[in-house]
Coordinates of C-alpha atoms in Angstrom, one line a residue:
Chain A
M1 CA 111.2 100.1 144.5
R2 CA 114.8 101.4 144.9
P3 CA 116.4 102.9 141.5
G4 CA 119.2 100.2 141.6
D5 CA 116.4 97.6 141.3
R6 CA 114.6 99.2 139.0
I7 CA 117.7 99.5 136.3
F8 CA 118.9 96.3 137.0
Q9 CA 115.2 94.9 136.6
N10 CA 114.8 96.6 133.6
L11 CA 118.3 95.7 132.2
T12 CA 117.7 91.8 132.7
T13 CA 114.1 92.2 131.2
G14 CA 115.6 94.1 128.1
A15 CA 117.9 91.3 127.4
G16 CA 115.1 88.8 127.7
I17 CA 113.1 90.9 125.2
F18 CA 116.0 91.1 122.9
V19 CA 116.6 87.5 122.6
V20 CA 112.9 87.2 121.6
A21 CA 112.7 89.6 119.4
L22 CA 116.4 88.5 117.8
I23 CA 114.4 85.3 116.1
G24 CA 112.0 87.9 114.8
L25 CA 115.1 90.1 113.4
I26 CA 116.8 87.2 111.7
G27 CA 113.6 86.3 109.5
I28 CA 113.1 90.0 108.7
F29 CA 116.5 90.8 107.6
L30 CA 116.9 87.7 105.6
L31 CA 113.6 88.2 103.9
I32 CA 114.6 91.7 103.2
Q33 CA 117.7 91.1 101.5
A34 CA 116.4 88.1 99.7
I35 CA 113.3 89.9 97.9
P36 CA 115.6 91.9 95.3
A37 CA 117.5 88.5 94.4
L38 CA 113.9 86.7 94.0
K39 CA 112.6 89.4 91.9
A40 CA 115.6 89.0 89.3
D41 CA 115.2 85.2 89.3
K42 CA 114.2 83.9 86.0
A43 CA 113.3 80.8 87.1
N44 CA 110.6 79.4 89.7
F45 CA 112.6 79.5 93.1
L46 CA 110.5 76.7 94.7
T47 CA 110.3 74.0 91.4
N48 CA 113.7 74.7 89.8
H49 CA 116.3 72.1 90.0
G50 CA 119.3 74.6 88.6
W51 CA 121.2 77.0 90.3
S52 CA 122.9 79.6 87.9
T53 CA 123.9 82.7 89.9
N54 CA 127.4 83.8 88.3
D55 CA 125.9 86.4 86.3
P56 CA 123.8 89.2 88.5
A57 CA 121.9 90.3 85.8
N58 CA 121.1 86.9 84.4
M59 CA 120.2 84.8 87.4
S60 CA 118.2 81.5 87.4
F61 CA 118.1 79.6 90.4
G62 CA 115.6 77.2 92.4
I63 CA 115.7 75.3 95.5
L64 CA 114.2 71.9 94.5
D65 CA 117.7 70.1 94.4
L66 CA 118.7 71.6 97.2
L67 CA 115.6 70.6 99.4
E68 CA 115.9 67.2 98.1
V69 CA 119.5 66.7 99.0
T70 CA 119.1 68.4 102.7
V71 CA 116.0 66.0 103.1
A72 CA 118.0 62.9 101.9
T73 CA 121.1 63.1 103.9
S74 CA 118.9 64.3 107.4
V75 CA 116.9 61.2 106.8
V76 CA 119.6 58.9 106.3
A77 CA 121.4 60.4 109.4
L78 CA 118.0 59.9 111.4
I79 CA 117.3 56.4 110.5
I80 CA 120.8 55.5 111.4
A81 CA 121.2 57.6 114.7
M82 CA 117.5 57.1 116.2
P83 CA 117.9 53.6 117.1
V84 CA 121.7 54.0 118.2
S85 CA 120.8 56.9 120.4
L86 CA 117.8 55.0 121.6
G87 CA 120.4 52.0 122.6
I88 CA 122.9 54.4 124.2
A89 CA 120.2 56.1 126.2
L90 CA 119.2 53.0 127.6
F91 CA 122.6 51.7 128.0
L92 CA 123.3 54.9 130.0
T93 CA 120.0 54.8 132.2
Q94 CA 119.5 51.3 132.8
Y95 CA 122.3 48.9 131.9
A96 CA 125.6 50.8 132.9
P97 CA 126.8 50.4 136.4
K98 CA 125.7 53.6 138.5
K99 CA 129.5 54.6 138.9
L100 CA 130.0 54.6 135.1
A101 CA 127.1 55.9 133.6
R102 CA 128.5 59.5 134.4
P103 CA 131.9 59.0 132.5
F104 CA 130.1 57.2 129.9
A105 CA 127.5 60.2 129.2
Y106 CA 130.8 62.3 129.1
V107 CA 132.2 60.2 126.5
I108 CA 129.3 60.5 124.4
D109 CA 128.9 64.4 124.8
L110 CA 132.8 64.4 124.0
L111 CA 131.4 63.5 120.3
A112 CA 129.3 67.1 120.6
A113 CA 132.8 69.0 120.9
V114 CA 134.6 67.9 117.8
P115 CA 134.4 70.8 115.6
S116 CA 132.4 70.1 112.4
I117 CA 134.9 70.6 109.9
I118 CA 137.2 68.1 111.6
F119 CA 134.0 65.4 111.2
G120 CA 134.0 66.6 107.6
L121 CA 137.8 66.0 107.0
W122 CA 138.0 62.9 108.6
G123 CA 134.5 62.0 106.8
I124 CA 136.3 62.6 103.3
L125 CA 139.9 61.7 103.9
V126 CA 139.7 58.9 106.2
F127 CA 136.2 57.6 106.8
A128 CA 134.9 57.4 103.0
P129 CA 138.1 55.6 101.9
A130 CA 137.6 52.9 104.6
I131 CA 134.1 52.3 103.9
E132 CA 134.5 52.5 100.1
P133 CA 134.6 48.5 99.2
F134 CA 131.3 48.2 101.4
A135 CA 129.8 50.9 99.8
Q136 CA 130.7 49.8 96.2
W137 CA 129.4 45.9 97.2
I138 CA 126.2 47.5 98.3
N139 CA 125.9 49.9 95.1
E140 CA 126.8 47.0 93.0
T141 CA 124.5 44.2 94.4
F142 CA 121.4 46.2 94.8
S143 CA 121.9 48.5 91.9
W144 CA 118.3 47.4 91.0
F145 CA 116.9 49.3 93.9
P146 CA 116.6 52.9 92.8
L147 CA 117.8 54.1 96.4
L148 CA 121.0 52.4 95.9
A149 CA 121.1 52.6 92.2
P150 CA 124.6 54.1 90.6
G151 CA 124.8 57.7 91.4
N152 CA 125.4 61.0 89.5
V153 CA 129.3 61.6 90.9
A154 CA 131.0 58.7 89.1
P155 CA 133.4 57.3 89.2
S156 CA 134.0 57.1 92.8
V157 CA 131.6 56.3 95.6
R158 CA 133.1 58.8 98.5
G159 CA 131.5 62.1 98.3
T160 CA 128.0 60.8 98.5
I161 CA 125.0 61.0 100.5
F162 CA 125.6 57.5 101.9
T163 CA 128.8 58.7 103.5
A164 CA 127.6 62.1 104.5
G165 CA 124.3 60.7 105.9
I166 CA 126.6 58.1 108.1
V167 CA 128.9 61.3 109.5
L168 CA 126.0 63.2 110.1
A169 CA 124.6 60.6 112.0
V170 CA 127.7 60.4 114.4
M171 CA 127.5 63.9 114.8
I172 CA 123.6 64.2 115.8
L173 CA 124.0 61.1 118.2
P174 CA 125.0 63.2 121.2
I175 CA 122.0 65.4 121.4
I176 CA 119.4 62.9 120.7
T177 CA 121.1 60.7 123.3
S178 CA 121.4 63.2 126.1
L179 CA 117.6 64.4 125.9
S180 CA 116.3 60.9 125.7
R181 CA 118.4 60.0 128.6
E182 CA 117.2 63.1 130.5
V183 CA 113.6 61.7 129.8
F184 CA 114.6 57.8 130.7
E185 CA 115.9 59.1 133.9
R186 CA 112.5 60.3 135.1
T187 CA 110.6 57.3 134.8
P188 CA 109.0 56.8 138.1
T189 CA 111.1 54.2 140.0
P190 CA 107.4 52.7 141.5
H191 CA 106.9 51.7 138.0
I192 CA 110.2 50.1 137.6
E193 CA 110.0 48.4 141.0
G194 CA 106.2 47.3 140.2
A195 CA 107.6 45.8 137.0
L196 CA 110.4 43.8 138.8
A197 CA 108.2 42.5 141.6
L198 CA 106.0 40.9 138.8
G199 CA 109.0 39.4 138.0
A200 CA 109.9 40.9 134.6
T201 CA 113.2 40.8 133.1
R202 CA 115.4 43.9 132.5
W203 CA 114.1 44.0 128.8
E204 CA 110.6 43.5 130.0
V205 CA 110.8 46.4 132.7
I206 CA 112.1 48.9 129.7
R207 CA 109.4 47.9 127.2
T208 CA 106.6 48.2 129.8
T209 CA 107.8 51.2 131.8
V210 CA 110.8 53.1 130.4
L211 CA 110.1 53.0 126.6
P212 CA 106.0 54.2 127.1
F213 CA 107.1 57.0 129.6
G214 CA 109.5 58.3 127.6
K215 CA 108.6 57.9 124.0
A216 CA 107.3 61.4 123.6
G217 CA 110.6 62.7 124.9
Y218 CA 112.3 60.4 122.5
V219 CA 110.6 61.6 119.6
G220 CA 111.1 65.2 120.3
A221 CA 114.8 64.9 120.8
S222 CA 115.0 62.8 117.6
M223 CA 113.3 65.7 115.8
L224 CA 116.0 68.1 117.5
G225 CA 118.6 66.0 115.8
L226 CA 116.9 66.4 112.6
G227 CA 117.1 70.0 112.9
R228 CA 120.5 69.9 113.6
A229 CA 121.1 67.8 110.4
L230 CA 119.0 70.0 108.1
G231 CA 121.5 72.9 109.5
E232 CA 124.7 71.3 109.2
T233 CA 127.0 72.9 107.2
I234 CA 130.7 72.6 106.7
A235 CA 130.8 68.7 107.4
L236 CA 128.6 68.5 104.3
A237 CA 130.4 70.9 102.1
V238 CA 133.6 68.9 102.6
I239 CA 132.3 65.5 102.0
L240 CA 129.6 65.9 99.1
L241 CA 130.7 66.2 96.0
I242 CA 128.8 68.4 93.7
P243 CA 128.1 66.9 90.1
Q244 CA 128.4 68.8 87.0
G245 CA 125.1 69.8 85.5
K246 CA 123.5 66.5 86.9
N247 CA 120.5 66.8 89.2
F248 CA 119.8 64.9 92.2
D249 CA 118.0 61.8 91.5
W250 CA 117.0 59.9 94.7
S251 CA 120.1 57.7 94.9
L252 CA 122.2 57.3 98.1
F253 CA 125.1 57.4 96.0
D254 CA 124.5 60.7 94.6
G255 CA 126.4 63.8 95.2
G256 CA 124.7 67.1 95.6
A257 CA 124.5 70.0 97.9
T258 CA 122.3 70.6 100.7
F259 CA 121.2 74.5 101.6
A260 CA 123.7 75.0 104.1
S261 CA 126.7 73.5 101.9
K262 CA 125.6 75.3 99.0
I263 CA 126.1 78.5 100.8
A264 CA 129.1 77.6 102.4
A265 CA 130.9 76.3 99.2
N266 CA 130.3 79.4 97.1
Y267 CA 131.2 82.2 99.6
S268 CA 133.2 83.6 96.9
E269 CA 129.8 84.9 94.9
F270 CA 129.2 86.8 98.2
N271 CA 131.0 89.8 96.8
N272 CA 127.9 90.7 94.7
E273 CA 124.9 91.9 96.6
V274 CA 122.3 90.3 94.2
S275 CA 124.1 87.1 93.7
A276 CA 124.5 86.9 97.6
G277 CA 120.7 87.6 97.9
A278 CA 119.9 84.2 96.2
Y279 CA 121.9 82.4 99.0
I280 CA 120.2 84.6 101.5
A281 CA 116.9 83.5 99.9
A282 CA 118.2 79.7 100.0
G283 CA 119.1 80.6 103.9
L284 CA 115.7 81.8 104.7
V285 CA 114.3 78.8 103.6
L286 CA 116.9 76.8 105.5
F287 CA 115.7 79.1 108.5
V288 CA 112.2 78.2 108.2
L289 CA 112.6 74.9 107.8
T290 CA 114.9 74.4 111.0
F291 CA 112.2 76.7 113.0
V292 CA 109.4 74.9 112.2
V293 CA 111.1 71.5 113.0
N294 CA 112.7 72.8 116.6
F295 CA 109.4 74.5 117.3
F296 CA 107.4 71.0 117.2
A297 CA 110.4 69.2 118.8
R298 CA 110.4 71.6 121.7
S299 CA 106.6 71.7 122.0
I300 CA 107.1 67.6 122.3
I301 CA 109.5 68.0 124.8
G302 CA 107.8 70.9 126.9
K303 CA 104.3 69.2 127.1
K304 CA 106.2 66.1 128.7
G305 CA 108.4 68.0 131.2
D306 CA 105.6 69.4 133.1
Chain B
M1 CA 108.5 18.1 161.8
S2 CA 108.2 22.0 161.1
T3 CA 111.6 22.5 159.3
T4 CA 110.3 20.7 155.9
S5 CA 108.1 23.9 155.6
L6 CA 111.0 26.1 156.0
E7 CA 112.9 24.8 153.1
A8 CA 110.3 25.3 150.4
P9 CA 107.6 28.1 150.1
A10 CA 103.8 26.8 150.4
T11 CA 103.0 27.9 146.9
T12 CA 105.5 28.2 143.9
P13 CA 105.9 31.7 143.0
A14 CA 104.2 33.1 139.8
F15 CA 107.4 33.9 137.8
Q16 CA 109.5 31.4 139.6
Q17 CA 110.9 30.3 135.6
V18 CA 111.5 32.7 133.2
S19 CA 110.9 31.2 130.0
L20 CA 113.7 30.6 127.2
A21 CA 111.7 32.7 125.0
R22 CA 112.1 35.9 127.5
K23 CA 115.5 35.0 128.5
V24 CA 116.6 35.1 124.7
K25 CA 114.7 38.5 124.2
N26 CA 116.3 39.9 127.2
G27 CA 119.9 38.5 126.2
L28 CA 119.3 40.0 122.7
A29 CA 118.2 43.7 124.1
T30 CA 121.0 43.6 126.4
T31 CA 123.6 42.7 123.7
L32 CA 122.1 45.4 121.2
V33 CA 122.1 48.1 123.7
W34 CA 125.8 47.3 124.5
L35 CA 126.6 47.4 120.9
S36 CA 125.1 50.7 120.4
F37 CA 127.1 52.3 123.0
L38 CA 130.2 50.7 121.4
I39 CA 129.3 52.0 117.8
A40 CA 129.3 55.6 119.3
V41 CA 132.6 55.1 120.7
V42 CA 134.3 53.9 117.6
P43 CA 133.9 57.1 115.5
L44 CA 135.1 59.1 118.4
V45 CA 138.2 57.0 119.2
W46 CA 138.8 57.0 115.3
V47 CA 138.3 60.8 114.7
L48 CA 140.8 61.5 117.9
Y49 CA 143.3 58.8 117.0
T50 CA 143.2 60.5 113.3
V51 CA 143.6 63.9 114.4
I52 CA 146.2 62.9 116.6
A53 CA 148.3 60.6 114.5
Y54 CA 148.2 63.0 111.5
G55 CA 148.5 65.9 113.1
I56 CA 151.5 65.1 115.7
K57 CA 153.9 65.8 112.8
R58 CA 154.3 69.4 112.5
I59 CA 153.2 70.7 115.9
P60 CA 156.4 69.6 117.8
Y61 CA 158.4 72.3 116.0
S62 CA 158.3 75.9 117.5
N63 CA 157.7 77.4 114.4
W64 CA 154.4 76.0 114.3
W65 CA 153.6 78.1 117.3
S66 CA 155.4 81.3 116.6
Q67 CA 155.5 82.1 112.6
D68 CA 152.5 82.4 110.1
F69 CA 152.4 81.2 106.5
G70 CA 152.6 84.6 105.3
D71 CA 155.9 84.0 103.6
V72 CA 155.9 80.4 102.9
L73 CA 154.5 78.8 99.8
S74 CA 151.5 76.8 100.0
D75 CA 153.4 73.5 98.9
E76 CA 156.2 74.4 101.2
V77 CA 157.0 72.5 104.4
G78 CA 157.6 75.1 107.2
G79 CA 155.8 78.2 108.8
G80 CA 153.2 77.7 111.5
V81 CA 149.8 78.5 112.7
L82 CA 150.2 81.8 114.8
H83 CA 148.1 83.8 112.3
A84 CA 145.1 81.1 112.8
I85 CA 145.3 81.1 116.7
V86 CA 145.5 84.7 116.8
G87 CA 142.2 85.0 114.9
T88 CA 140.8 82.3 116.6
L89 CA 141.4 83.7 120.1
L90 CA 140.7 87.3 119.1
Q91 CA 137.2 86.5 117.7
G92 CA 136.3 84.1 120.7
L93 CA 137.4 86.5 122.9
V94 CA 135.1 89.4 121.6
C95 CA 132.2 87.1 121.1
A96 CA 132.5 86.1 124.8
I97 CA 132.9 89.9 125.7
I98 CA 129.4 90.6 124.0
A99 CA 127.6 87.0 124.5
V100 CA 128.5 86.6 128.3
P101 CA 126.7 89.7 129.9
I102 CA 123.8 89.2 127.7
G103 CA 123.2 85.4 128.1
M104 CA 123.7 86.0 132.0
L105 CA 121.3 89.0 132.3
V106 CA 118.9 86.6 130.4
A107 CA 119.5 83.7 132.6
I108 CA 119.1 86.6 135.5
Y109 CA 115.6 87.6 134.2
L110 CA 114.4 84.1 133.6
V111 CA 115.2 82.8 137.4
E112 CA 114.7 86.1 139.4
Y113 CA 112.5 88.2 137.8
G114 CA 110.6 86.3 135.2
R115 CA 109.1 83.2 137.1
N116 CA 106.8 81.6 134.5
G117 CA 105.1 84.8 133.4
K118 CA 104.4 85.0 129.7
L119 CA 107.5 86.8 128.7
A120 CA 109.9 84.6 130.4
K121 CA 108.0 81.4 128.8
A122 CA 108.5 83.1 125.2
T123 CA 111.9 83.9 126.0
T124 CA 112.6 80.2 127.3
F125 CA 111.1 79.2 123.9
M126 CA 113.2 81.7 121.8
V127 CA 116.5 80.8 123.6
D128 CA 115.6 77.2 122.6
I129 CA 114.8 78.1 119.1
L130 CA 117.7 79.9 118.8
S131 CA 120.0 77.2 119.7
G132 CA 118.6 75.3 116.5
V133 CA 119.5 78.2 114.4
P134 CA 122.2 76.7 111.9
S135 CA 125.5 78.5 112.2
I136 CA 125.4 79.4 108.4
V137 CA 121.9 81.3 109.1
A138 CA 123.4 83.2 112.0
A139 CA 126.2 84.2 109.4
L140 CA 123.9 85.2 106.7
F141 CA 121.8 87.5 109.1
I142 CA 125.2 89.2 110.1
Y143 CA 125.9 89.3 106.6
A144 CA 122.3 90.9 105.7
L145 CA 122.9 93.3 108.9
W146 CA 126.3 94.3 109.0
I147 CA 127.7 94.2 105.6
T148 CA 124.7 94.9 103.3
T149 CA 122.4 97.0 105.6
L150 CA 125.3 99.0 107.6
G151 CA 127.7 98.8 104.7
L152 CA 130.5 97.6 107.0
P153 CA 133.5 95.7 106.0
R154 CA 133.7 91.9 106.5
S155 CA 136.2 91.4 109.4
G156 CA 136.7 89.3 112.2
F157 CA 134.4 91.4 114.4
A158 CA 131.5 90.4 112.2
V159 CA 132.5 86.7 112.8
S160 CA 132.3 87.6 116.4
L161 CA 128.6 88.9 115.6
A162 CA 127.5 85.6 114.3
L163 CA 129.5 83.7 117.1
V164 CA 127.4 85.5 119.6
L165 CA 124.1 84.6 118.2
L166 CA 125.4 80.8 118.5
M167 CA 126.9 81.4 122.1
I168 CA 124.1 83.6 124.0
P169 CA 121.6 80.4 124.0
V170 CA 124.2 77.9 125.3
V171 CA 125.2 80.7 127.9
V172 CA 121.6 81.3 129.2
R173 CA 120.9 77.6 129.2
S174 CA 123.9 76.4 131.7
S175 CA 123.5 79.8 133.7
E176 CA 119.8 79.4 134.2
E177 CA 120.4 75.8 135.2
M178 CA 123.2 77.0 138.0
L179 CA 121.1 79.9 139.2
R180 CA 118.0 77.9 139.8
I181 CA 120.1 75.2 142.1
V182 CA 121.0 78.4 144.4
P183 CA 119.0 77.7 147.6
D184 CA 116.1 80.2 148.2
D185 CA 117.2 80.5 151.9
L186 CA 120.2 82.2 151.0
R187 CA 118.3 84.9 149.1
E188 CA 115.6 85.2 152.0
A189 CA 118.3 85.9 154.3
S190 CA 119.7 88.5 152.3
Y191 CA 116.6 90.4 151.6
A192 CA 115.6 89.9 155.7
L193 CA 118.9 91.6 156.4
G194 CA 117.4 94.5 154.2
V195 CA 119.8 94.1 151.2
P196 CA 118.1 95.0 148.0
K197 CA 117.3 92.5 145.6
W198 CA 119.7 93.6 142.9
K199 CA 122.4 93.4 145.3
T200 CA 121.6 90.3 146.9
I201 CA 122.0 88.9 143.2
M202 CA 125.1 90.2 142.6
K203 CA 126.6 89.6 145.8
I204 CA 124.9 86.3 147.0
V205 CA 123.4 84.4 144.1
L206 CA 126.0 85.1 141.4
P207 CA 128.9 84.3 143.5
T208 CA 127.4 81.1 144.5
A209 CA 126.4 79.8 141.2
M210 CA 129.4 81.1 139.8
S211 CA 131.8 77.8 139.3
G212 CA 128.9 76.2 137.4
I213 CA 128.5 79.1 135.2
V214 CA 132.1 79.5 134.2
G215 CA 131.9 75.8 133.1
G216 CA 129.1 76.6 130.7
I217 CA 130.6 79.7 129.4
M218 CA 133.8 77.7 128.8
M219 CA 131.9 75.1 127.1
A220 CA 130.1 77.5 124.9
L221 CA 133.5 79.1 123.9
A222 CA 134.9 76.1 123.1
R223 CA 131.9 75.2 120.9
V224 CA 131.9 78.4 118.9
M225 CA 135.7 78.4 118.3
G226 CA 135.1 75.4 116.0
E227 CA 132.7 76.8 113.7
T228 CA 133.6 77.3 110.0
A229 CA 130.5 78.6 108.5
P230 CA 130.6 82.2 109.5
L231 CA 134.1 82.7 108.9
L232 CA 133.4 81.6 105.3
V233 CA 131.0 84.3 104.7
L234 CA 132.3 86.9 106.7
V235 CA 135.7 87.2 106.6
G236 CA 138.7 86.5 104.1
Y237 CA 141.5 84.3 104.8
S238 CA 144.7 85.5 105.3
A239 CA 148.1 83.7 105.6
Y240 CA 149.6 86.7 107.5
T241 CA 149.1 87.5 111.3
N242 CA 146.5 90.4 111.7
W243 CA 145.8 91.4 115.2
D244 CA 143.1 93.9 114.0
I245 CA 139.8 92.5 114.4
F246 CA 138.1 95.2 113.1
K247 CA 140.0 95.7 109.5
G248 CA 141.3 93.1 107.0
E249 CA 141.3 89.4 106.5
Q250 CA 141.9 87.4 109.4
A251 CA 142.7 83.6 109.8
A252 CA 141.1 81.2 112.1
L253 CA 142.3 77.6 112.5
P254 CA 138.8 76.2 110.9
L255 CA 139.2 78.5 108.2
L256 CA 142.7 77.8 107.5
M257 CA 141.9 73.9 107.5
N258 CA 139.0 74.7 104.8
N259 CA 141.6 76.9 102.8
E260 CA 144.2 74.3 102.9
R261 CA 141.7 71.7 101.6
V262 CA 140.5 74.0 98.9
S263 CA 143.9 75.0 97.6
N264 CA 145.7 71.6 97.9
P265 CA 146.0 68.4 96.8
M266 CA 145.0 66.0 99.6
D267 CA 147.1 63.2 99.6
P268 CA 148.4 61.4 102.7
G269 CA 151.9 62.9 103.8
S270 CA 151.6 66.2 101.3
V271 CA 151.9 69.5 102.9
G272 CA 148.4 70.7 102.8
F273 CA 147.5 67.4 104.2
D274 CA 149.9 67.7 107.0
R275 CA 148.6 71.3 107.7
I276 CA 145.3 70.3 108.0
W277 CA 145.7 68.0 110.7
G278 CA 148.4 70.2 112.3
A279 CA 145.7 72.7 112.7
A280 CA 143.1 70.1 113.6
L281 CA 145.2 69.0 116.7
T282 CA 146.0 72.7 117.3
L283 CA 142.2 73.3 117.7
V284 CA 141.6 70.3 119.6
I285 CA 144.4 71.2 122.0
I286 CA 143.3 74.7 122.6
I287 CA 139.4 73.5 123.3
A288 CA 140.8 71.0 125.6
L289 CA 143.2 73.6 127.2
I290 CA 140.2 76.0 128.0
N291 CA 137.9 73.3 129.3
L292 CA 140.8 72.5 131.4
L293 CA 141.2 76.3 132.5
A294 CA 137.4 76.1 133.5
T295 CA 137.5 73.3 135.6
V296 CA 140.6 74.9 137.4
F297 CA 138.9 78.1 137.9
A298 CA 135.4 76.5 138.9
R299 CA 137.2 74.9 141.5
L300 CA 138.9 78.0 142.6
V301 CA 135.5 80.2 142.9
A302 CA 133.6 77.5 144.2
P303 CA 131.9 78.5 147.5
K304 CA 133.9 77.0 150.3
K305 CA 132.6 73.6 152.1
K306 CA 133.6 74.9 155.6

């Protein structure tokens, strides 16, 4: 092999190895920085609700509340985004006129290009006041149902998981849509033509060919959306109100903080290494969480792709 | 006599009539699918309308583009966002300088050298996982590496490093796609002439794919410029223009928006409110300009069709 070739091949291979190593490095560095804080933690890191890290000598923090709020917002977002994304993906692949399908897809992709802080500010300053009457109505009418009971951030119903979940749903729509669309597009044409030849209506064609073929891909895409939702930071930090001294109580009208929004909202504590360690520990949990979700999502999609 | 047989088929087709129930189901599905597309368009239009309608107030003034907020009180009308534009562009540029070569080398490795080997598969998988790493986790990693372990100060450069982690997967993915569609005939023709492999890649494959690659890079750049989480953790906000990316506090548009949100009351029409939406519109304009530039540039470097 010529020297130029050898150098170039090693360079590109090195870049590949670097990327593979990067994920490991992220985990290792977060772990190293988290350990001193975890040792100084006076409470159980996994089961404690409270989070008190102001005094580095006397820290007591746990992730249970963060975990609950993170899961709650992400699940709300997913429940809204999944059917809508399915609808859009079907619209773009099966319904939209061929000439318009591409521009329409571009319009949906534009949603992904909007910076998340703009979504956050729009969510709390414009969207939340607009749906407040609706939120209030649901809250009052169905308050007997635990999930819709009055929340812990009285009196307003703006900075709640309800609002945050809807905004988050909008933010994860494009990723679920674009991946589902790619899968649906690959439905074998003979299947579709076969169904049409048997006299199936448009919906029957979709139900009998497109959906069975694309189901795994759609589930994988939704999990990727879930991964995005779990890690979304600034939009949630802007929208969610943090209640004073109250825990998350499994109502959609509760406020609270997710892993990511908690870290982002308390950046001022990063001038102290030990306090910062507590947040890094929370970040490590978030990293593991998103890693697992993305891992499974990619495995599902990868299997279907071959 | 035989004309009658031409008017009606010998036997009635099996699916001549579509039953009412099937028609209704089909109609319902069509409506729902169209509706879901409209549901996704509403927030997009709403967000863009908000940004433009609220943001337009300050940006037509020349001092918005030529001054900073350094000597302007937080509740005083006046000043501009030059400091934040400088920070956003500098951090984005430095990030691109680091992320683009690494990302392209990885893409070249995957397409030209890896070819379904074990390392190539691991790399592809890790790039996918990396694209799912939340921006706050990337920020914490750089904090743990750059600030705690190496003891270096917070700076715009630390932000750039965190953005590199977020930009690499996007660059790899889009470049890989573009390199793959370069026809093998081109490579083989070059080898046949005795051109070494690395020269073939640099002089034949890359220029052919360049227009698409540039497009992908610009998209990735626009995305990381809107990130907020790394800015919170890795650099402090300054209302003065700071051209030094390695030293001191440095503003950026998303950071400025967050800072105004925290330090000013958010009543519509107040100074802080106007600044936030002015900065949001400025950010959207910059992102749009970068995308436009990418399109124009891609057209210029595209291989000539005769």
